[in-house]
Coordinates of C-alpha atoms in Angstrom, one line a residue:
X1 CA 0.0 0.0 0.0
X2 CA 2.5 2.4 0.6
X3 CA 4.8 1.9 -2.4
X4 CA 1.4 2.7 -4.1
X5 CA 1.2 5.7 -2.5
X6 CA 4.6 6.4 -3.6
X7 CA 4.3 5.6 -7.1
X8 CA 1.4 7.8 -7.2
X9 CA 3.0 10.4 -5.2
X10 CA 6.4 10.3 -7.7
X11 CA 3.7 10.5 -10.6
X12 CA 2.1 13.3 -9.9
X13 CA 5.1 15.1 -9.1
X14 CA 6.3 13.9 -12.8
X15 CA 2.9 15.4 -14.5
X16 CA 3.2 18.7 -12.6
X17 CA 7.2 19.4 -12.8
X18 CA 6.6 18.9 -16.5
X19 CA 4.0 21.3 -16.7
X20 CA 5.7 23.6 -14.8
X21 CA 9.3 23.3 -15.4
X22 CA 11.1 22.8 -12.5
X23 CA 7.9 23.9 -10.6
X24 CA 8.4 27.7 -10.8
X25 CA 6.2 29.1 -13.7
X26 CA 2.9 29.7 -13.5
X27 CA 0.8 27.1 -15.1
X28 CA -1.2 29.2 -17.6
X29 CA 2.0 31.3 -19.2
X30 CA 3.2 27.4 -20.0
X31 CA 0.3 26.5 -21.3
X32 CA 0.6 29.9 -23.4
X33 CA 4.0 30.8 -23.6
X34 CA 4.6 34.7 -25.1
X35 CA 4.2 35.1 -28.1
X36 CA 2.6 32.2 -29.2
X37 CA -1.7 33.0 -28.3
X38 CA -3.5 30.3 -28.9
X39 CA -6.6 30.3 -31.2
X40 CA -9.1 31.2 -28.5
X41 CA -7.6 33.7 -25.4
X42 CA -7.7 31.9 -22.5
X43 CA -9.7 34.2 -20.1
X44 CA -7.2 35.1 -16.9
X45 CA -10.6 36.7 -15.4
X46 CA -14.2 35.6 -15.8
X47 CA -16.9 37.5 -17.1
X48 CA -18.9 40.3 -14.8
X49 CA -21.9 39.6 -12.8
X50 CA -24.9 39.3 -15.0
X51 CA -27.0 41.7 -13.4
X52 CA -30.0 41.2 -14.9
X53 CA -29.8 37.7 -14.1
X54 CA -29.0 38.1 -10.3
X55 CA -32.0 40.2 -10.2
X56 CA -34.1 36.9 -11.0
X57 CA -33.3 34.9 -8.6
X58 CA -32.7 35.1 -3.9
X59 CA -29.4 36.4 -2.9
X60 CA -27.9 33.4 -0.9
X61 CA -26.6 34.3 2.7
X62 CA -22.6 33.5 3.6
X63 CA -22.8 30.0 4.5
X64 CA -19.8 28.5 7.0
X65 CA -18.4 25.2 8.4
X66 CA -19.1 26.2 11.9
X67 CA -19.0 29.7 13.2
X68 CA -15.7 31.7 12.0
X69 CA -15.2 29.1 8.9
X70 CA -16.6 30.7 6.3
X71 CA -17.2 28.4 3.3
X72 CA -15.6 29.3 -0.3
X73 CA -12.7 31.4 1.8
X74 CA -9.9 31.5 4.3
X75 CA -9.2 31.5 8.1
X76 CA -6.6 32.2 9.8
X77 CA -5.8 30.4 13.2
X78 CA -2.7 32.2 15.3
X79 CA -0.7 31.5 18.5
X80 CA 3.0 31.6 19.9
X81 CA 4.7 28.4 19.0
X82 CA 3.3 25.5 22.0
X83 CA 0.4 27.2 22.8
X84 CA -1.8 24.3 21.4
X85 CA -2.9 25.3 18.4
X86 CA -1.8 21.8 16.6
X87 CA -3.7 19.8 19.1
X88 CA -7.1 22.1 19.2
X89 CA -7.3 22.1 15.1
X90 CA -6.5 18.2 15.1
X91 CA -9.9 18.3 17.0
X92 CA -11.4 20.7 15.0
X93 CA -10.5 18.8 11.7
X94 CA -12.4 15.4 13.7
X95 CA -15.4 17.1 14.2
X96 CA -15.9 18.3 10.7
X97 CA -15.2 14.8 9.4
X98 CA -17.5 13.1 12.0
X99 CA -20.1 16.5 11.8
X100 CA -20.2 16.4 15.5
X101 CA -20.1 19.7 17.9
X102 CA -17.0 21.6 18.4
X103 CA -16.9 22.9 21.6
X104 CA -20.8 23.2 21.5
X105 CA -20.1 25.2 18.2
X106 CA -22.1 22.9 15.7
X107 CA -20.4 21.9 12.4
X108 CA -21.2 21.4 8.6
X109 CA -20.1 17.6 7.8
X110 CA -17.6 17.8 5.3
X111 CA -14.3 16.2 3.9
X112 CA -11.1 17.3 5.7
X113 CA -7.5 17.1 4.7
X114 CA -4.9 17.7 7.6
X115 CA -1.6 18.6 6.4
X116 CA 0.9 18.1 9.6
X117 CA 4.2 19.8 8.9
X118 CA 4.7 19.6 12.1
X119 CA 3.9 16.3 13.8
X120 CA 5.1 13.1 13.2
X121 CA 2.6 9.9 12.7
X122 CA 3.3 8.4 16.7
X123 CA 2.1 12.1 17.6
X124 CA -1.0 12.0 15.5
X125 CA -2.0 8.9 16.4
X126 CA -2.0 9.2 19.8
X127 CA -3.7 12.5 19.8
X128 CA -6.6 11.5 17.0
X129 CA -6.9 8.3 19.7
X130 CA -7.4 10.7 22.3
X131 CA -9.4 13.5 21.0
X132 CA -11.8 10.4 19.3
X133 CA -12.6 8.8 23.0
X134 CA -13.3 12.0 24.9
X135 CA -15.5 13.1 21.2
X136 CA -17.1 9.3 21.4
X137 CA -16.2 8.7 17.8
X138 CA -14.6 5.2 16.2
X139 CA -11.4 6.2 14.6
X140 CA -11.8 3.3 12.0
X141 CA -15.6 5.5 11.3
X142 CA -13.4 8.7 9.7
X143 CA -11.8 6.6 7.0
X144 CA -13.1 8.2 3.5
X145 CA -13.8 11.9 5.8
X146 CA -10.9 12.5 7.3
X147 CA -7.7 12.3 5.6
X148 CA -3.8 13.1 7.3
X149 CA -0.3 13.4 6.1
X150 CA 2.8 13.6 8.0
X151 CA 5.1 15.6 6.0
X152 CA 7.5 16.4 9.0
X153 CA 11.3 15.7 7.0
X154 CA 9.5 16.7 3.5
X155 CA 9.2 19.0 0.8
X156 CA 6.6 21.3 1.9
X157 CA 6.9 24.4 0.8
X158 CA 3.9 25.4 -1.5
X159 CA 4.7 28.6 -2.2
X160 CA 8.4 29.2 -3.5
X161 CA 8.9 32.9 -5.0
X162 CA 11.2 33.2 -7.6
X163 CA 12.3 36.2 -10.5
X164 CA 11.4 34.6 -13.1
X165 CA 7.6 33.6 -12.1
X166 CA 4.6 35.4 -11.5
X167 CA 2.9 32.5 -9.6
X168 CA 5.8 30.9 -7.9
X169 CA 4.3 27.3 -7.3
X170 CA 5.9 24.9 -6.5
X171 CA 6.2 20.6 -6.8
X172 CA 4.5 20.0 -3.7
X173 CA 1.9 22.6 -4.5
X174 CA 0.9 20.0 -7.5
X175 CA 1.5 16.9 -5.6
X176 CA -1.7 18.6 -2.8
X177 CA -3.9 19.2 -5.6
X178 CA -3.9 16.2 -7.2
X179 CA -4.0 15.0 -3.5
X180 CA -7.4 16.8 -2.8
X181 CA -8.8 15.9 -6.1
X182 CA -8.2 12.0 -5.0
X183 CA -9.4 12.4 -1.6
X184 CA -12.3 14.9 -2.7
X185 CA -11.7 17.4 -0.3
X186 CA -13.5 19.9 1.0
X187 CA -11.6 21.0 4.0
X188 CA -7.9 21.4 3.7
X189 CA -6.2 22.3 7.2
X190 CA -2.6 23.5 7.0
X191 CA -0.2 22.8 10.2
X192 CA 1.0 25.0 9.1
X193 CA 2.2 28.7 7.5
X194 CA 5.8 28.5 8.4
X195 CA 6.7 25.5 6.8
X196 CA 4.4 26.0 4.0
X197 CA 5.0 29.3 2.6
X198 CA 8.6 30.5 1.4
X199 CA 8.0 33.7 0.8
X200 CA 8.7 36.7 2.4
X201 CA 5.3 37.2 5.5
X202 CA 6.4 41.1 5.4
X203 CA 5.1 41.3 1.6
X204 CA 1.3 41.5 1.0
X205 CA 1.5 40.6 -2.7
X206 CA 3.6 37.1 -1.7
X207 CA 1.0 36.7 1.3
X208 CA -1.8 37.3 -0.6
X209 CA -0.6 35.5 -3.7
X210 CA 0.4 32.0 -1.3
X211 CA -3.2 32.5 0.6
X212 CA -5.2 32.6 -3.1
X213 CA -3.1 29.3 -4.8
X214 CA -4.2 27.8 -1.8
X215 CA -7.9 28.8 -2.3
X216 CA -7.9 27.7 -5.6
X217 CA -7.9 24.4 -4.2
X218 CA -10.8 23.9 -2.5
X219 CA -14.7 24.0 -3.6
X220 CA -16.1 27.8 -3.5
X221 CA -19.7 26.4 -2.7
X222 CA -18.5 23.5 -0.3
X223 CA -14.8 24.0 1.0
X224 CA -12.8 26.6 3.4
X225 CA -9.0 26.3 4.2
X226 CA -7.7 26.7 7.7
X227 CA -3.9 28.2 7.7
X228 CA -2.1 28.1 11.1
X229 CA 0.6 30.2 11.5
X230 CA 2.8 31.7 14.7
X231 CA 3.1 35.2 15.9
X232 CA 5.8 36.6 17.0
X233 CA 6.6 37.0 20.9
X234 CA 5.7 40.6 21.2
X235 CA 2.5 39.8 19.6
X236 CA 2.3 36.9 22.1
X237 CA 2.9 38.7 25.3
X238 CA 0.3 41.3 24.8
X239 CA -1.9 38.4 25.3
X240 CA -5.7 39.6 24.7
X241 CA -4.6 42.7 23.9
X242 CA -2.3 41.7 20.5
X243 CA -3.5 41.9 17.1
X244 CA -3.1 38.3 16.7
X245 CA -1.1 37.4 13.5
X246 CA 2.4 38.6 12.9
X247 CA 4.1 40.0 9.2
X248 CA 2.1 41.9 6.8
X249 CA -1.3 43.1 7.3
X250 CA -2.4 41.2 4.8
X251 CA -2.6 37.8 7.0
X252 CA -5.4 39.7 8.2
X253 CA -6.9 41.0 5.3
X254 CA -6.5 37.8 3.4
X255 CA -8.9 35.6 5.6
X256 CA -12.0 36.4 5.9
X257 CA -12.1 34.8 9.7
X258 CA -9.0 35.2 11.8
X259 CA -8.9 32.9 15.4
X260 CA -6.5 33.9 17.9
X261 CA -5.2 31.4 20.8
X262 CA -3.3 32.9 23.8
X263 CA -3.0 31.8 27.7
X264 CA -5.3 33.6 30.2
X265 CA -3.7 35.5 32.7
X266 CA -4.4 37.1 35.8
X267 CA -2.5 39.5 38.3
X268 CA -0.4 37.5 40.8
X269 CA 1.5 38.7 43.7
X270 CA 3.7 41.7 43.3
X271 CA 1.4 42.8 40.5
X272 CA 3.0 40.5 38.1
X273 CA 1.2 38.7 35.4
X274 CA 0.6 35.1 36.1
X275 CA -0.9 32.4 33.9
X276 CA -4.1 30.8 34.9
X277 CA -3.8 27.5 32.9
X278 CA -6.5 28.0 30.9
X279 CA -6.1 29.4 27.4
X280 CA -8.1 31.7 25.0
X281 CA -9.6 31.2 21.6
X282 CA -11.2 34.2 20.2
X283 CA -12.3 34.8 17.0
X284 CA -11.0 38.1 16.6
X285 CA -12.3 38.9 12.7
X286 CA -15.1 37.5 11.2
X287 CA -16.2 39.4 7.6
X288 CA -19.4 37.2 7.0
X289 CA -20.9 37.5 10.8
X290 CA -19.8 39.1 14.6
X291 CA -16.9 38.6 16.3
X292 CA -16.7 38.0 19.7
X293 CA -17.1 34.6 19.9
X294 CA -14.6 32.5 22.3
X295 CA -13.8 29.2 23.7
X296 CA -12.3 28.1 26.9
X297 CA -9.4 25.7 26.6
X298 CA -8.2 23.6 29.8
X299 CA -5.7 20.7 30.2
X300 CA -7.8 17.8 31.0
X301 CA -4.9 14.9 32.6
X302 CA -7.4 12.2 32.1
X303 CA -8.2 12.3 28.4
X304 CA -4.7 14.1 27.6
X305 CA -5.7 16.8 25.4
X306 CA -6.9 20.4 26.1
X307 CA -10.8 20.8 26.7
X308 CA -13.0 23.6 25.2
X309 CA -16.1 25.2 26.0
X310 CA -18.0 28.0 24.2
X311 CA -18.1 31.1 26.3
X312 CA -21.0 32.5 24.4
X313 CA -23.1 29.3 25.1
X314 CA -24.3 31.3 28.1
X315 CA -28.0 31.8 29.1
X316 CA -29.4 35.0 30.3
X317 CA -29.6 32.9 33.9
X318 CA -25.9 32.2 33.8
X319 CA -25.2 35.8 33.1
X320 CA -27.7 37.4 35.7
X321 CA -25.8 35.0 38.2
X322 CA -22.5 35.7 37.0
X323 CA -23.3 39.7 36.6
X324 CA -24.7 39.2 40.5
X325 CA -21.5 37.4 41.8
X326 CA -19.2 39.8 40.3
X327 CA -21.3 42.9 42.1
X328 CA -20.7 41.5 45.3
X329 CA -17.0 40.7 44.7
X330 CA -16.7 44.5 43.9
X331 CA -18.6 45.5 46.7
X332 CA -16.4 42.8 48.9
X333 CA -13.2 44.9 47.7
X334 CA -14.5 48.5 48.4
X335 CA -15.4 47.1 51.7
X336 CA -11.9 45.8 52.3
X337 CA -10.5 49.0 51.2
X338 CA -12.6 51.3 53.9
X339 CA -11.6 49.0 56.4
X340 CA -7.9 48.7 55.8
X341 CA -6.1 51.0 58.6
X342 CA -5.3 53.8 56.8
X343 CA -8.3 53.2 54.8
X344 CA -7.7 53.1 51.4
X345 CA -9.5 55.3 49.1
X346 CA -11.3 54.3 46.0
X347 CA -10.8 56.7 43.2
X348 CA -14.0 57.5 41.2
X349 CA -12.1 57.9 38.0
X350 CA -12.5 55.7 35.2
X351 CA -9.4 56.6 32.9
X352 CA -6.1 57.8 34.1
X353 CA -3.5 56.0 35.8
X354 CA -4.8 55.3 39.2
X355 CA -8.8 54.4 38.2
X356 CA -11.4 52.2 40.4
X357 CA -10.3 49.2 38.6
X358 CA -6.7 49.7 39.0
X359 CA -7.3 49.7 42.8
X360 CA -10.3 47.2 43.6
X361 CA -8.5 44.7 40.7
X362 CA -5.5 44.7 43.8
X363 CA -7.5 43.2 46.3
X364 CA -8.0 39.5 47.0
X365 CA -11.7 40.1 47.2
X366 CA -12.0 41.4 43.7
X367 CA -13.7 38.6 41.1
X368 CA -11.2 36.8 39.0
X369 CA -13.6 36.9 36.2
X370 CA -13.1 40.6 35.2
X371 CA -8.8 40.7 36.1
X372 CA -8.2 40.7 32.3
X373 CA -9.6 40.9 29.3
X374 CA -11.3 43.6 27.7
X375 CA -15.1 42.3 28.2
X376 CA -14.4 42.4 32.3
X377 CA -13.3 45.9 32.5
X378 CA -16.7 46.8 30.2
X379 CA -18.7 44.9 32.7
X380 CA -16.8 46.6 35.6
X381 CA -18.1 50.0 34.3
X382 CA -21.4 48.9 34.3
X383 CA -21.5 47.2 37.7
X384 CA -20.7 50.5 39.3
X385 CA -23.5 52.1 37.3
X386 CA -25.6 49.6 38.5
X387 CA -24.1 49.9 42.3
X388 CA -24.0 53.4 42.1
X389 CA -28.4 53.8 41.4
X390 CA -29.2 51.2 43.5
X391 CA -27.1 53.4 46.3
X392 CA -25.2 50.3 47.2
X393 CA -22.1 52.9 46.4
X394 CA -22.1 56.6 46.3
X395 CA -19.6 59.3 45.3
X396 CA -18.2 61.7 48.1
X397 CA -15.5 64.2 47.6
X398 CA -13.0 64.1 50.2
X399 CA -10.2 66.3 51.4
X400 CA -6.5 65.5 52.2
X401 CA -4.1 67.0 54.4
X402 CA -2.3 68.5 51.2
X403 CA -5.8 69.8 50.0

């Protein structure tokens, strides 16, 4: 079976290195070299939008995977190097293939091909065992749906630019396509950026070239691609506050979703950042619906892989109780304050460098869920709207010695 696999492999490498020579020129100035046009112009762009005949028939909505997969396009999946990412998109890729839940996120069946650049076959098999145990799916079940190549000590680079090509592609670029068409895909998850693009990730025209070949791979009604790439470690230590890719802009502009994974943290002792264990998954740009959406990632010992769980599958009970705990946390700090000997006094100020959250975050009292993170400091405004009508707090002016 495998020296089938090989023979087929060295075949289609033949059939595209010969249309290509040496795998660098773009397919269609081959087929047409200059100079010689052949009797009908091949069209390098289609046709416009008939108009009149869009007019005839209902718009269709963006359809997606799941939510932040948006069929027919990109989406980008970031995080510093160990954060996860490998293991959590493994699952992701299952889920498609076996159309069960992700996270609670529900999921469009579909074929997946998971191209590991990164993991070898020990490593994949022991984390598709586990992830298909804690999902309840049969491994054996995914055969024909689920499709996985080690290429760890291979040629993968895709994307290969060179001076003398306008489309740099390269060998291994042919070999995946005639890949998907055998498998059918529909799905085609990249593990990932950095050892499939050779270009330059400061250039936008490379970036976006590498992310469009890669498109042109997959069904526009039925596929997406998933590319999964690092950021750099400034980008990683700014945590929820980071833009989430690293390079050009145009990783972000090139996917039409864009999923950033980083590691909770909370203030420790000292007032130094400590992590919590759990880690982040937000989807931080999503062109065809709201972003906003995150999952909550935890090391579970017993089943060996990290655990998620939708933070927007919350009912309006869970946030009443979770709005009402974190009122009484805050009013369990301001008491703390007053009673510390000298008291200590709670600004009123919202912005500037020593605000009501700067000094109630300090205290032991104060609830972990609003230390970090954008969304807990929004909340934190409105609890002491909320405290403040309901007279639970009030605002005094005080005077100190210095006036």
């Amino acid at each position: 079976m495998a020296a089938e696999i090989q023979t087929r492999e060295n075949q289609a490498i033949e059939r595209f290195a010969d249309r290509t020579k040496l795998g660098t020129a773009p397919i269609d100035r081959q087929l047409n070299p200059p100079g010689e046009r052949p009797e009908t112009e091949t069209r390098v762009w289609p046709a416009s939008l008939d108009l009149e005949a869009l007019a005839e028939r209902e718009p269709q909505a963006p359809m997606s995977i799941m939510e932040g997969v948006p069929i027919g396009y990109a989406t980008g999946v970031f995080g510093h190097g160990g954060a996860g990412k490998s293991q959590i998109e493994l699952m992701r890729a299952v889920c498609i293939a076996a159309g069960v839940p992700f996270c609670g996120l529900e999921v469009k069946r579909s074929r997946v091909l998971f191209v590991s650049c990164e993991d070898r076959t020990n490593i994949l098999h022991w984390r598709l065992t586990c992830i298909c145990e804690h999902l309840g799916v049969d491994l054996a079940s995914l055969r024909g749906w689920l499709e996985v190549i080690d290429l760890v000590g291979r040629d993968s680079i895709l994307f290969a630019p060179d001076a003398r090509a306008d489309r740099p592609l390269t060998v291994a670029y042919g070999v995946l396509a005639e890949r998907m068409r055998e498998y059918e895909t529909e799905v085609l998850v990249l593990d990932g950026i950095t050892d499939t693009f050779g270009g330059n990730e400061n250039s936008r025209g490379e970036v976006k070239c590498y992310v469009n070949a890669l498109l042109a791979l997959i069904p526009p009604d039925t596929g997406a691609l998933i590319l999964i790439g690092h950021v750099n470690k400034v980008t990683a230590s700014a945590g929820t506050n980071g833009e989430g890719y690293s390079g050009s802009t145009a990783w972000h502009n090139s996917v039409r979703a864009r999923w950033y994974l980083y590691p909770e943290m909370m203030k420790g002792e000292d007032n130094e950042r400590e992590r919590t264990g759990k880690l982040t998954f937000a989807l931080q740009k999503s062109n065809h619906g709201e972003t906003g959406a995150q999952i909550e990632f935890q090391w579970d010992a017993d089943a060996q892989l990290f655990i998620g769980r939708a933070k927007g599958n919350t009912t309006e009970f869970d946030r009443s109780y979770r709005d009402r705990i974190e009122r009484q946390g805050i009013l369990a700090a301001i008491r703390a304050c007053s009673a510390s000997i000298p008291p200590i006094i709670v600004p009123a100020a919202m912005q500037g460098p020593r605000t009501a959250f700067f000094v109630l975050s300090r205290r032991a009292e104060f609830p972990d869920s609003m230390r970090s993170g954008k969304p807990g400091k929004h909340r934190f405004g409105g609890h002491i709207e909320t405290l403040r009508q309901s007279h639970a707090i009030e605002e005094v002016e005080y005077r100190r010695t210095n006036r």
